Coordinates of C-alpha atoms (C1' of nucleotides) in Angstrom, one line a residue:
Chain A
X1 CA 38.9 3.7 -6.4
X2 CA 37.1 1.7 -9.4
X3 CA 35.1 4.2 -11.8
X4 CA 32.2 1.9 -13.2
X5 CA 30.1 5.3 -13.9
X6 CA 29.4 5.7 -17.4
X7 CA 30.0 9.1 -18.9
X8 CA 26.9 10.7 -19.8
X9 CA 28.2 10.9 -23.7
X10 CA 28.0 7.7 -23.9
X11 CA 24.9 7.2 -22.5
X12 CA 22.4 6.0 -25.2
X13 CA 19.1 7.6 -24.0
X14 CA 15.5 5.6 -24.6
X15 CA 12.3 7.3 -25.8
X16 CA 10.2 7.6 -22.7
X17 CA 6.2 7.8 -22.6
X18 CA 3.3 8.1 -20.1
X19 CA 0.0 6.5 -20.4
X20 CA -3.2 7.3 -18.2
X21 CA -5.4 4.9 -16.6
X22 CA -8.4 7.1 -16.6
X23 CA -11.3 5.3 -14.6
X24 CA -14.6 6.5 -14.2
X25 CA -17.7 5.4 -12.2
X26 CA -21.1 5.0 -14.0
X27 CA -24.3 4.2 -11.7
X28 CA -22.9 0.6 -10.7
X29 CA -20.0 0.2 -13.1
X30 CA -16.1 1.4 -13.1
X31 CA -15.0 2.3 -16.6
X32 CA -12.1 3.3 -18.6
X33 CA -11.4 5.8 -21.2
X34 CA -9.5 3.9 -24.2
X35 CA -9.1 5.2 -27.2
X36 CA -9.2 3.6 -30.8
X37 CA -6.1 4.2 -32.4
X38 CA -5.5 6.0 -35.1
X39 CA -2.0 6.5 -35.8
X40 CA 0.3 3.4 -35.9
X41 CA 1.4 1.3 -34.6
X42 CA -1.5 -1.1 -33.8
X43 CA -3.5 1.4 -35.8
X44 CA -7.0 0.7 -35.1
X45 CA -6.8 -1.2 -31.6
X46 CA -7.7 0.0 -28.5
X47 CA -5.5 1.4 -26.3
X48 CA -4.6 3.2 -23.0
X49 CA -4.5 7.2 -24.0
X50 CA -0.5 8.0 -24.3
X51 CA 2.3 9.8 -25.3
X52 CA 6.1 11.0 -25.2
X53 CA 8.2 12.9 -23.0
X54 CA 9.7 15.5 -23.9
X55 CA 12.9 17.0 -23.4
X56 CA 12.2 19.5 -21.2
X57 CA 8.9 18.4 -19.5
X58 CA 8.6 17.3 -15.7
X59 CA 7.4 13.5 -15.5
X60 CA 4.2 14.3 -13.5
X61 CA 3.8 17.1 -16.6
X62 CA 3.6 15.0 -19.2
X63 CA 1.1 12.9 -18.0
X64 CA -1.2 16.1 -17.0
X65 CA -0.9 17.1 -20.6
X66 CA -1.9 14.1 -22.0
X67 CA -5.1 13.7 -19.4
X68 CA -5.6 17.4 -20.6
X69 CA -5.2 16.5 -24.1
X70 CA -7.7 14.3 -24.4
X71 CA -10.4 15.0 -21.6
X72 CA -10.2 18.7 -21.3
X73 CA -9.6 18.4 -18.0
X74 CA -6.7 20.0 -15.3
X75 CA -6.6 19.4 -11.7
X76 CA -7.6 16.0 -11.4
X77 CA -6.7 13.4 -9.1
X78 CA -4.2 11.6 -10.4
X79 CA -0.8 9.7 -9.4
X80 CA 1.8 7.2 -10.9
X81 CA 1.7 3.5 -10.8
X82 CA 5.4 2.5 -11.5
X83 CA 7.4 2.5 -15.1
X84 CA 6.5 -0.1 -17.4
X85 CA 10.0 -1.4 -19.0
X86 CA 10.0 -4.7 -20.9
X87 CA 12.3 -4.6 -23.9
X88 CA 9.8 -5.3 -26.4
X89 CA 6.9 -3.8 -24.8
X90 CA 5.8 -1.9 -27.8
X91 CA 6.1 -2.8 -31.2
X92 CA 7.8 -0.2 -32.7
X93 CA 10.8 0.6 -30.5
X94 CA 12.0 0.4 -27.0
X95 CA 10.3 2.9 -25.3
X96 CA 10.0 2.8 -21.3
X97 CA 6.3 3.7 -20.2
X98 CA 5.5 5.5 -16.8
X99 CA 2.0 4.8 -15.9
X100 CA -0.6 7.2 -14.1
X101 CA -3.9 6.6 -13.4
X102 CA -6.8 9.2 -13.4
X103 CA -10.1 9.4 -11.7
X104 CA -12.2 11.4 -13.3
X105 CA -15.8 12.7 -13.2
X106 CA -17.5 11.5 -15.9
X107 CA -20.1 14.3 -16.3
X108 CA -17.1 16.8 -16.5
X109 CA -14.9 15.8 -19.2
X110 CA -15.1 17.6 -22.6
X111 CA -17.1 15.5 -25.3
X112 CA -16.0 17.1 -28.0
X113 CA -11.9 16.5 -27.2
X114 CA -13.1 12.6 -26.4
X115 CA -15.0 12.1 -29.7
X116 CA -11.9 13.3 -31.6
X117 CA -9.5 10.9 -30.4
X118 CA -12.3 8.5 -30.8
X119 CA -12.4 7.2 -27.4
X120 CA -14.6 5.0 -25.2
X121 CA -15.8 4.1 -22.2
X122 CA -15.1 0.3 -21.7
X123 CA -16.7 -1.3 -18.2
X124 CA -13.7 -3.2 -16.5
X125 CA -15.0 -6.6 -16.6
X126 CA -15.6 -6.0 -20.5
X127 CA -12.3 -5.1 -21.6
X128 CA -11.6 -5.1 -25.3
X129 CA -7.8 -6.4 -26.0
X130 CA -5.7 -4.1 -25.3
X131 CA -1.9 -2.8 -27.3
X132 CA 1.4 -3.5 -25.8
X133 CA 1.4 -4.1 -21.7
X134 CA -1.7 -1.7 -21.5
X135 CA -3.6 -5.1 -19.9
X136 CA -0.8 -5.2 -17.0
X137 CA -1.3 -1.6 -16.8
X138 CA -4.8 -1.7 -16.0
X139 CA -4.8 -4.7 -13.5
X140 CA -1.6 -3.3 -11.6
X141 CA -3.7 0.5 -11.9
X142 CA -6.8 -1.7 -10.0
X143 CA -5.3 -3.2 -7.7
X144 CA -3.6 0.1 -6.4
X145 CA -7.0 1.6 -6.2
X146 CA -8.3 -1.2 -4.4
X147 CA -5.8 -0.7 -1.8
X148 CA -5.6 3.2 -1.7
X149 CA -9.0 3.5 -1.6
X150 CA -9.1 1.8 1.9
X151 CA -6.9 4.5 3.4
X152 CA -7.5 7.6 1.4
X153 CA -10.4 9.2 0.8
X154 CA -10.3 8.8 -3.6
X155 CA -13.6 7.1 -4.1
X156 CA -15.2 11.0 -4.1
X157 CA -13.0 12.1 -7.5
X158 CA -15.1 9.6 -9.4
X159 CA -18.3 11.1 -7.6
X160 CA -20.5 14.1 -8.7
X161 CA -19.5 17.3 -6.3
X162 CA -23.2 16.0 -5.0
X163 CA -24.0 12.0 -4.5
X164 CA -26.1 9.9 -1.9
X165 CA -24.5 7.5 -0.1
X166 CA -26.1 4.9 -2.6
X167 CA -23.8 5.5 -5.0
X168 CA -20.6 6.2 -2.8
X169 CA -21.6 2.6 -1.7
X170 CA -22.0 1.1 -5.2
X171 CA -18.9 2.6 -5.9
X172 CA -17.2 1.2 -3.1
X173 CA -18.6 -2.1 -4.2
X174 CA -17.6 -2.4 -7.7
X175 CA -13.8 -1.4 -6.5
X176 CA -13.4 -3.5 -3.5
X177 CA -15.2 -6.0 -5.8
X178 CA -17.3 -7.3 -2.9
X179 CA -20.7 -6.4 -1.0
X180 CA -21.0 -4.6 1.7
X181 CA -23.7 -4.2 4.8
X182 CA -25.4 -0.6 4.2
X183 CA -25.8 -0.2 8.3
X184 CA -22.0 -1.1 8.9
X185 CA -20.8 0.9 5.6
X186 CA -22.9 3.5 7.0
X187 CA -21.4 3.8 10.4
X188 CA -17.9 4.0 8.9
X189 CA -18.3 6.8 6.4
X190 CA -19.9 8.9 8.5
X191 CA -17.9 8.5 11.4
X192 CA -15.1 10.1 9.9
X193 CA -16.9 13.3 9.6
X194 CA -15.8 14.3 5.8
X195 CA -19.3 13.8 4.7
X196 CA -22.0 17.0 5.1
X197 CA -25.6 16.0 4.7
X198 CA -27.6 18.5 2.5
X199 CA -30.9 19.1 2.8
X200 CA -31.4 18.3 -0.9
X201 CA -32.7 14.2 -2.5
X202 CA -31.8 12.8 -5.4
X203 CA -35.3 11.5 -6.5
X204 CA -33.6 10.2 -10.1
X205 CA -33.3 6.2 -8.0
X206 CA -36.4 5.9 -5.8
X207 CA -39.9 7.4 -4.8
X208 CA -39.0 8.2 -1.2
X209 CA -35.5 9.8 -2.3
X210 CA -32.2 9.9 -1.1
X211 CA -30.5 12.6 0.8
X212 CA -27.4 14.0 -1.5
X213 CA -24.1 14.2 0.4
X214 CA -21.0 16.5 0.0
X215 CA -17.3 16.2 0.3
X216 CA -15.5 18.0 2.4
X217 CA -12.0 18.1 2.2
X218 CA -11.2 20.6 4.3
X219 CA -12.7 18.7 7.8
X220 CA -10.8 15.8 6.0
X221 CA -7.4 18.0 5.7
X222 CA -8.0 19.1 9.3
X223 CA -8.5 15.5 10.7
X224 CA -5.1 14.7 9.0
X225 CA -3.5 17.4 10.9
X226 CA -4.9 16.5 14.1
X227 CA -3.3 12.2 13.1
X228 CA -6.4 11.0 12.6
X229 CA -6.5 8.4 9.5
X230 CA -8.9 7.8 7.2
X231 CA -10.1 4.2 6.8
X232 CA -13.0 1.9 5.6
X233 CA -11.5 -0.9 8.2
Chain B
X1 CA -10.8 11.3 -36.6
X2 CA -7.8 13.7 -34.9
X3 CA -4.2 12.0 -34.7
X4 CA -2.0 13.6 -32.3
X5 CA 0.3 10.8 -31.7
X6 CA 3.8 11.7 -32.5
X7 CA 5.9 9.9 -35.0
X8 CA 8.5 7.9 -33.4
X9 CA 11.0 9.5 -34.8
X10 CA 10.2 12.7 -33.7
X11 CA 10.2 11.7 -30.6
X12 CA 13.5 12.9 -28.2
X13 CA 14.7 10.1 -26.5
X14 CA 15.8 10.4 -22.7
X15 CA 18.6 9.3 -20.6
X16 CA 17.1 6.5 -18.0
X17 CA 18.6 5.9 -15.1
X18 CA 18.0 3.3 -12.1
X19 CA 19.0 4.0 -8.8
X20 CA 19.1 1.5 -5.8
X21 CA 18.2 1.9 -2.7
X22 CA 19.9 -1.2 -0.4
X23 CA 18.5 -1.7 3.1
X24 CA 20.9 -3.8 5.8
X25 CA 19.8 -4.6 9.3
X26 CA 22.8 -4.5 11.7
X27 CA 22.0 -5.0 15.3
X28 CA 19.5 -2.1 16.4
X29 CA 19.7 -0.3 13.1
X30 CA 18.7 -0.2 9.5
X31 CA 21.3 1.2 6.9
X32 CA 21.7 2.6 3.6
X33 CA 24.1 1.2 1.3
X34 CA 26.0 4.3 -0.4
X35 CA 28.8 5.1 -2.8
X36 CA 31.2 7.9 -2.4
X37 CA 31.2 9.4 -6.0
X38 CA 34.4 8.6 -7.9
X39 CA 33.3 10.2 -10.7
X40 CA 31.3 13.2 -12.4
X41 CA 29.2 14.7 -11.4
X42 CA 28.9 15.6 -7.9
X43 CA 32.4 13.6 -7.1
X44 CA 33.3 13.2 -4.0
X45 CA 29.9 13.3 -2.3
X46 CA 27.8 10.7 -1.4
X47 CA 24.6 9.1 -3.6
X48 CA 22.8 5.7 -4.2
X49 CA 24.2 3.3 -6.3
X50 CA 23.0 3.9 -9.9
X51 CA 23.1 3.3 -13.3
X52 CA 21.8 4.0 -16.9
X53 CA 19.6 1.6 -18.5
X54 CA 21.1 -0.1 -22.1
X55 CA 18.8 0.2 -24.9
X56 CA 18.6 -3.7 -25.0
X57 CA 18.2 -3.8 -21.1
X58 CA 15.0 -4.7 -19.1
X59 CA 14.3 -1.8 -16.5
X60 CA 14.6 -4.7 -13.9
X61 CA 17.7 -6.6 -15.3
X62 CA 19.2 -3.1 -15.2
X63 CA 18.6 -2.7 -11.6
X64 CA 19.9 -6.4 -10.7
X65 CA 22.6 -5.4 -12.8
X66 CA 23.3 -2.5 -10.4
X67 CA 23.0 -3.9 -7.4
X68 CA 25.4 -7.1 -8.4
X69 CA 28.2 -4.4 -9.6
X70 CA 28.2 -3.0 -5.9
X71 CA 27.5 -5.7 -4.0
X72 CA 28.3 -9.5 -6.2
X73 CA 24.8 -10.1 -5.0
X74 CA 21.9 -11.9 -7.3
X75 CA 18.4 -13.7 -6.3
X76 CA 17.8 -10.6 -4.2
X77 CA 14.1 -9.1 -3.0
X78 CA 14.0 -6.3 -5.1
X79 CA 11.0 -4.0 -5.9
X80 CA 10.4 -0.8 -7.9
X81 CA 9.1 2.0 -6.2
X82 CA 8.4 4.3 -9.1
X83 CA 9.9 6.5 -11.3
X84 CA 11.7 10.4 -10.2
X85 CA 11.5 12.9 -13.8
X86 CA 12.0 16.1 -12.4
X87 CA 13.9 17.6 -15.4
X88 CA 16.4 19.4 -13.4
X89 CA 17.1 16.5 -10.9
X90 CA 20.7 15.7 -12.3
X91 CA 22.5 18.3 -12.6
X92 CA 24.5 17.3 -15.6
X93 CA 21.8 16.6 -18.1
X94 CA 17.8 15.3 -18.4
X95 CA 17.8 11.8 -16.8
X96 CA 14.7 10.2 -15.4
X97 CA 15.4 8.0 -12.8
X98 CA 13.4 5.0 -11.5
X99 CA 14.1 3.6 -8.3
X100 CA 13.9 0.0 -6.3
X101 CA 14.9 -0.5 -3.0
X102 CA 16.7 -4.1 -2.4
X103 CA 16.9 -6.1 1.1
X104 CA 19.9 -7.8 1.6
X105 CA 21.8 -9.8 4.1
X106 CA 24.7 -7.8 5.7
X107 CA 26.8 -10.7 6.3
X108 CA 26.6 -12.1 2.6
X109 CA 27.9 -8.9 -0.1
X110 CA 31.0 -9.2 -1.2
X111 CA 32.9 -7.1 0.5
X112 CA 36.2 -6.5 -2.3
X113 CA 33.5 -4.8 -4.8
X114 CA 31.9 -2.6 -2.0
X115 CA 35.2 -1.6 -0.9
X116 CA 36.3 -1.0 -4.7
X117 CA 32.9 1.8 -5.5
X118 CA 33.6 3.3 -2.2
X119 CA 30.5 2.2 -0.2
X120 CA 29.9 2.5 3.3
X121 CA 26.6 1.9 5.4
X122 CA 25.3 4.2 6.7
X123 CA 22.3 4.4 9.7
X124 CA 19.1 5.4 8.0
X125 CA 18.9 8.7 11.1
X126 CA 22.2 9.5 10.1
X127 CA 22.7 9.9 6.7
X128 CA 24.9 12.0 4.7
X129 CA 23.7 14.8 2.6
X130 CA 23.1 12.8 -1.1
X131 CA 23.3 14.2 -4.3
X132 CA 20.2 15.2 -6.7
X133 CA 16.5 14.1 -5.2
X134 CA 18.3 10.9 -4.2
X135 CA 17.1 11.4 -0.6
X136 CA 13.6 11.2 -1.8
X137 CA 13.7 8.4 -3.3
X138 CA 14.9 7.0 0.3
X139 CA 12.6 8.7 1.7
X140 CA 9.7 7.5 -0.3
X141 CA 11.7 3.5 -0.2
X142 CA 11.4 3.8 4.0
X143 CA 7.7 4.4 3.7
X144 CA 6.9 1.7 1.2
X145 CA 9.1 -0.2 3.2
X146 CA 7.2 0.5 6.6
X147 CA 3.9 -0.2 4.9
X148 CA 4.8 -3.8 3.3
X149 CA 6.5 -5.0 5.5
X150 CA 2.9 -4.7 7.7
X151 CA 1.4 -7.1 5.2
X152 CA 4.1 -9.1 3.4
X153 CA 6.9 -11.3 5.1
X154 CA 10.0 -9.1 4.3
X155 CA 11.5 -8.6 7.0
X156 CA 13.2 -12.0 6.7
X157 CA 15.4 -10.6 3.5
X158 CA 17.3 -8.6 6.4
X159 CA 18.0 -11.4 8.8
X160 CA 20.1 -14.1 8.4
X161 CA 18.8 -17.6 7.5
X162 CA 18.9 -18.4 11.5
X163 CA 17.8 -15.5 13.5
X164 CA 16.2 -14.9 17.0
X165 CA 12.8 -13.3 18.0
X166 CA 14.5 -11.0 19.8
X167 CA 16.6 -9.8 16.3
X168 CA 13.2 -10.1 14.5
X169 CA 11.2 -8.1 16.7
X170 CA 14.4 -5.3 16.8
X171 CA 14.3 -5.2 13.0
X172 CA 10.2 -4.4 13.2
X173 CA 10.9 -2.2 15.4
X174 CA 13.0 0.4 13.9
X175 CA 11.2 -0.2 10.7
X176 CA 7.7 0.8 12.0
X177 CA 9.8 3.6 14.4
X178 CA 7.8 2.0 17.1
X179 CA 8.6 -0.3 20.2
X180 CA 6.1 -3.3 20.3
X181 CA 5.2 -5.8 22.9
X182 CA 7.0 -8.6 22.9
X183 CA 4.2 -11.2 23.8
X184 CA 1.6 -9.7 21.4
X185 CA 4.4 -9.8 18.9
X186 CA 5.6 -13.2 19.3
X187 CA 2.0 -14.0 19.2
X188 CA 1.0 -12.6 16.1
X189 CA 4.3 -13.6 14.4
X190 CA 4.2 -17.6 15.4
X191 CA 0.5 -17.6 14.8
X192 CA 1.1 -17.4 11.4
X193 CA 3.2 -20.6 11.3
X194 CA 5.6 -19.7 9.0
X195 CA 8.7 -20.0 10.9
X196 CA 10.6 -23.1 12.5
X197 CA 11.6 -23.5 15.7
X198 CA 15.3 -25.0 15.1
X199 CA 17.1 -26.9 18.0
X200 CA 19.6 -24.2 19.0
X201 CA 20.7 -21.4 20.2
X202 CA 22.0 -17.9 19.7
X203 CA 24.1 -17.2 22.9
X204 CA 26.0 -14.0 21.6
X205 CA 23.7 -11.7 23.4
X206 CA 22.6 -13.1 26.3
X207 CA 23.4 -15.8 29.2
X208 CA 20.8 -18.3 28.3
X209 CA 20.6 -17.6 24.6
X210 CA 17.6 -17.3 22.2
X211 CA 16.3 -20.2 20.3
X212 CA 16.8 -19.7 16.6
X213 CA 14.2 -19.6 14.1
X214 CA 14.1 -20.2 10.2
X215 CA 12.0 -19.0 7.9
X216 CA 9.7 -21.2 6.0
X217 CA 9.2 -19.3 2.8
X218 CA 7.4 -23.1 1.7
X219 CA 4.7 -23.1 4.3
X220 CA 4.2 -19.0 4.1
X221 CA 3.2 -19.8 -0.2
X222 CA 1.2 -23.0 0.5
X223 CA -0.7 -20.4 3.1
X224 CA -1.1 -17.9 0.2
X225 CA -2.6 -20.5 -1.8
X226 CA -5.2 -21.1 0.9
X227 CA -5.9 -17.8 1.0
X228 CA -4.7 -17.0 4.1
X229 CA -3.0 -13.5 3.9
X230 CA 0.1 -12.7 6.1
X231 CA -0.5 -9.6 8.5
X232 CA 1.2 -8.0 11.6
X233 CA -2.3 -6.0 12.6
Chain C
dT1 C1' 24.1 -15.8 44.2
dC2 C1' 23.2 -12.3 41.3
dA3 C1' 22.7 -9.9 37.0
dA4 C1' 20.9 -10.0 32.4
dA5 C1' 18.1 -11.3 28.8
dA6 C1' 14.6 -14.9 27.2
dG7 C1' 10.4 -16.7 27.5
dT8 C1' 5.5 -17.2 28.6
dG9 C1' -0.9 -16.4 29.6
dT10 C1' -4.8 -14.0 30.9
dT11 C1' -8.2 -10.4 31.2
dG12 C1' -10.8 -6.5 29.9
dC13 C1' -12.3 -3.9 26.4
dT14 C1' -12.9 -2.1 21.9
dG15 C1' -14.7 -2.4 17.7
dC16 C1' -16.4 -5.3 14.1
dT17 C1' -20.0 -8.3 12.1
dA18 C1' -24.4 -9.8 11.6
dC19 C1' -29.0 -8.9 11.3
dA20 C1' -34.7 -6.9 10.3
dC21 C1' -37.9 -3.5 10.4
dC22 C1' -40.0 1.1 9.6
dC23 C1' -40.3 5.2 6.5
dA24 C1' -41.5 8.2 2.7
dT25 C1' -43.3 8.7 -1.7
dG26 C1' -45.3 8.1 -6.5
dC27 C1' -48.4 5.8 -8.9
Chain D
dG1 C1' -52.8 1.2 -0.6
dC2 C1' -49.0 -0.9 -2.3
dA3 C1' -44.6 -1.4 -4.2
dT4 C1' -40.0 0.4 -4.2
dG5 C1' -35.9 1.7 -2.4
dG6 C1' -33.9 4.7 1.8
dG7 C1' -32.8 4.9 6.3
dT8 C1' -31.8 3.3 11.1
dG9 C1' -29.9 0.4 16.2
dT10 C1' -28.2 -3.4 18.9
dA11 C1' -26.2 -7.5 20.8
dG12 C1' -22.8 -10.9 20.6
dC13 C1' -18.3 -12.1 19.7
dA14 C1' -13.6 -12.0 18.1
dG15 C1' -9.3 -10.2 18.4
dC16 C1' -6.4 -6.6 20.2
dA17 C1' -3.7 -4.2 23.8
dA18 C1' -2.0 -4.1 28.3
dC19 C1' 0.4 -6.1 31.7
dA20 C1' 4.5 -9.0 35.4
dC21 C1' 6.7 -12.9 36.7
dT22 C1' 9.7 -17.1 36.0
dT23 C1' 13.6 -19.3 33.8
dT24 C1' 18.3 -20.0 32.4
dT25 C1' 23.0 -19.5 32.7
dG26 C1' 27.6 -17.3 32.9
dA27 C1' 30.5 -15.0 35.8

DNA sequence: TCAAAAGTGTTGCTGCTACACCCATGC
DNA sequence: GCATGGGTGTAGCAGCAACACTTTTGA
């Protein structure tokens, strides 16, 4: 029997780092949180919010910590895209990147946390250049969402806990990046029965008002149980 | 403005690993390419193919790298699926792992090298137990497989160059763990005009034999071009 | 001539798309 | 009372699922 295993000794190991795509949705726009950096390298460009992992920190941990670090925020929706691992990805040494991306609410981050690292929204079709392979990032981190958010019910993390279906159509919109019949898109939502209708309007978008709507994942979690999917099909 | 970046030399590098997960078709089934450990640790049991990515090493030349050690095979459909960082998933030390599952031919590996790590195939409903998380990464490479394969011409990467409907459907089969019609598939498999109807005929399994087909990997990108997606629904 | 697998079309129905008007309210 | 945006139903059509018999050939 051939031995071609490498003995851990002489293993040389590679610094490893997570970065957050961290969307957000704002009236009819998605956005992302990029900060201005301020430590080199690239000191002073814009870039996807990062950083190392350490020794003894889960994958999945480190990129909570980060998203932590710089929003405030725990318990948000958020899962991996893949591991970024081009040689000369970033300037400074080889350093593999596992990405995540985030939804977020942006009404609920802390402001404070987000000022210090000097971050800022950017809308998606106005991206300022980006460091490294943080562009590749992004469009592989869009395209995912585009996808997921066909089957899975995501589109409500980047939602007040409150919305009309205005906005959960806008949003729909602007990630699908195409328009959609209100009667048909309508229909669809509702027929899943994940949606409950308050007797409350948002009055902020028109005279007549529109009738806020809330989540519920539980009725969704029960509708999984019974094999019913969720889609926008 | 706050700098919480850590210097790169601060920074504790990791151990990266990839691990491959190989797919085969044989017959009615679809199998797992795996090594019997000859080495440390966990020798003698069984676990993907794997190994640790050089500091000078693309994450994807390391995997191709990999897979050619076991199997002498390049130019193969190969895929990330994402990365596994559990920190106590190797036993012997911290390694992050990331995963790709590969599609190969079962008639083309060389079979000296597979012979020489140990490998065997195994059925997908009857594998072995596998060291660390390796059978979730399978796990997780049979679901991404299932879903693609639904909107993406991969099954072909199984077959071999000449193959039947009859072998095609089979392989859909087990992959989507579901039997199908074998008009409505033909249908929706022909419609999309990307396979030739060659002038002969596989009479291994049957009497009056099947026509074979090829694969016309041209006509399925100039339909890509036009637009046209490729979709078993 | 019979057994075994390959090959082939049609129909009913479901579910999607397309589409236009009324409603409520603030000014 | 009018301008603004919110809310609602239907009909036609496309595409999917379900289904059974004929063909070919080797033994």
């Amino acid at each position: 029997v051939k031995n071609n295993s490498r003995p851990y000794n002489q293993v040389t190991p590679i610094p490893v780092a997570v970065d957050c795509i961290i969307f957000g949705f704002n009236e009819n726009n998605l956005e992302l949180l990029l900060i201005h950096r301020g430590f080199e390298p690239k000191i002073g460009q814009w870039s996807l919010m990062g950083g190392f992992v350490e020794k003894n920190e889960q994958l999945d941990a480190a990129a909570t910590r980060v998203l932590k670090e710089l929003t405030g925020l725990e318990e948000i929706y958020m899962e991996q895209l893949r591991a970024f691992g081009a040689v000369n990805r970033d300037s400074a040494d080889r350093v593999i990147s596992v990405a995540y991306f985030a939804l977020i609410r942006k009404e609920s981050y802390n402001k404070e946390q987000v000022q210090a690292h000097n971050a800022k929204w950017h809308s998606l079709d106005a991206l300022p250049e980006m460091v490294f392979d943080h562009k590749d990032m992004v469009s592989y981190a869009k395209s995912t969402l585009k996808n997921k958010i066909q089957s899975q019910p995501l589109g409500f993390n980047l939602l007040p806990a409150k919305f009309t279906l205005v906005q959960l159509q806008a949003l729909y919109e602007v990630i699908l990046e195409e328009k959609l019949d209100k009667r048909n898109f309508r229909k669809k939502i509702l027929f899943h029965d994940i949606l409950e209708k308050l007797n409350e309007k948002d009055k902020q978008h028109s005279k007549k008002g529109a009738y806020l709507f809330k989540f519920r994942e539980d009725r969704f979690k029960e509708r999984l149980n019974r094999g019913l999917a969720f889609s926008l099909k």
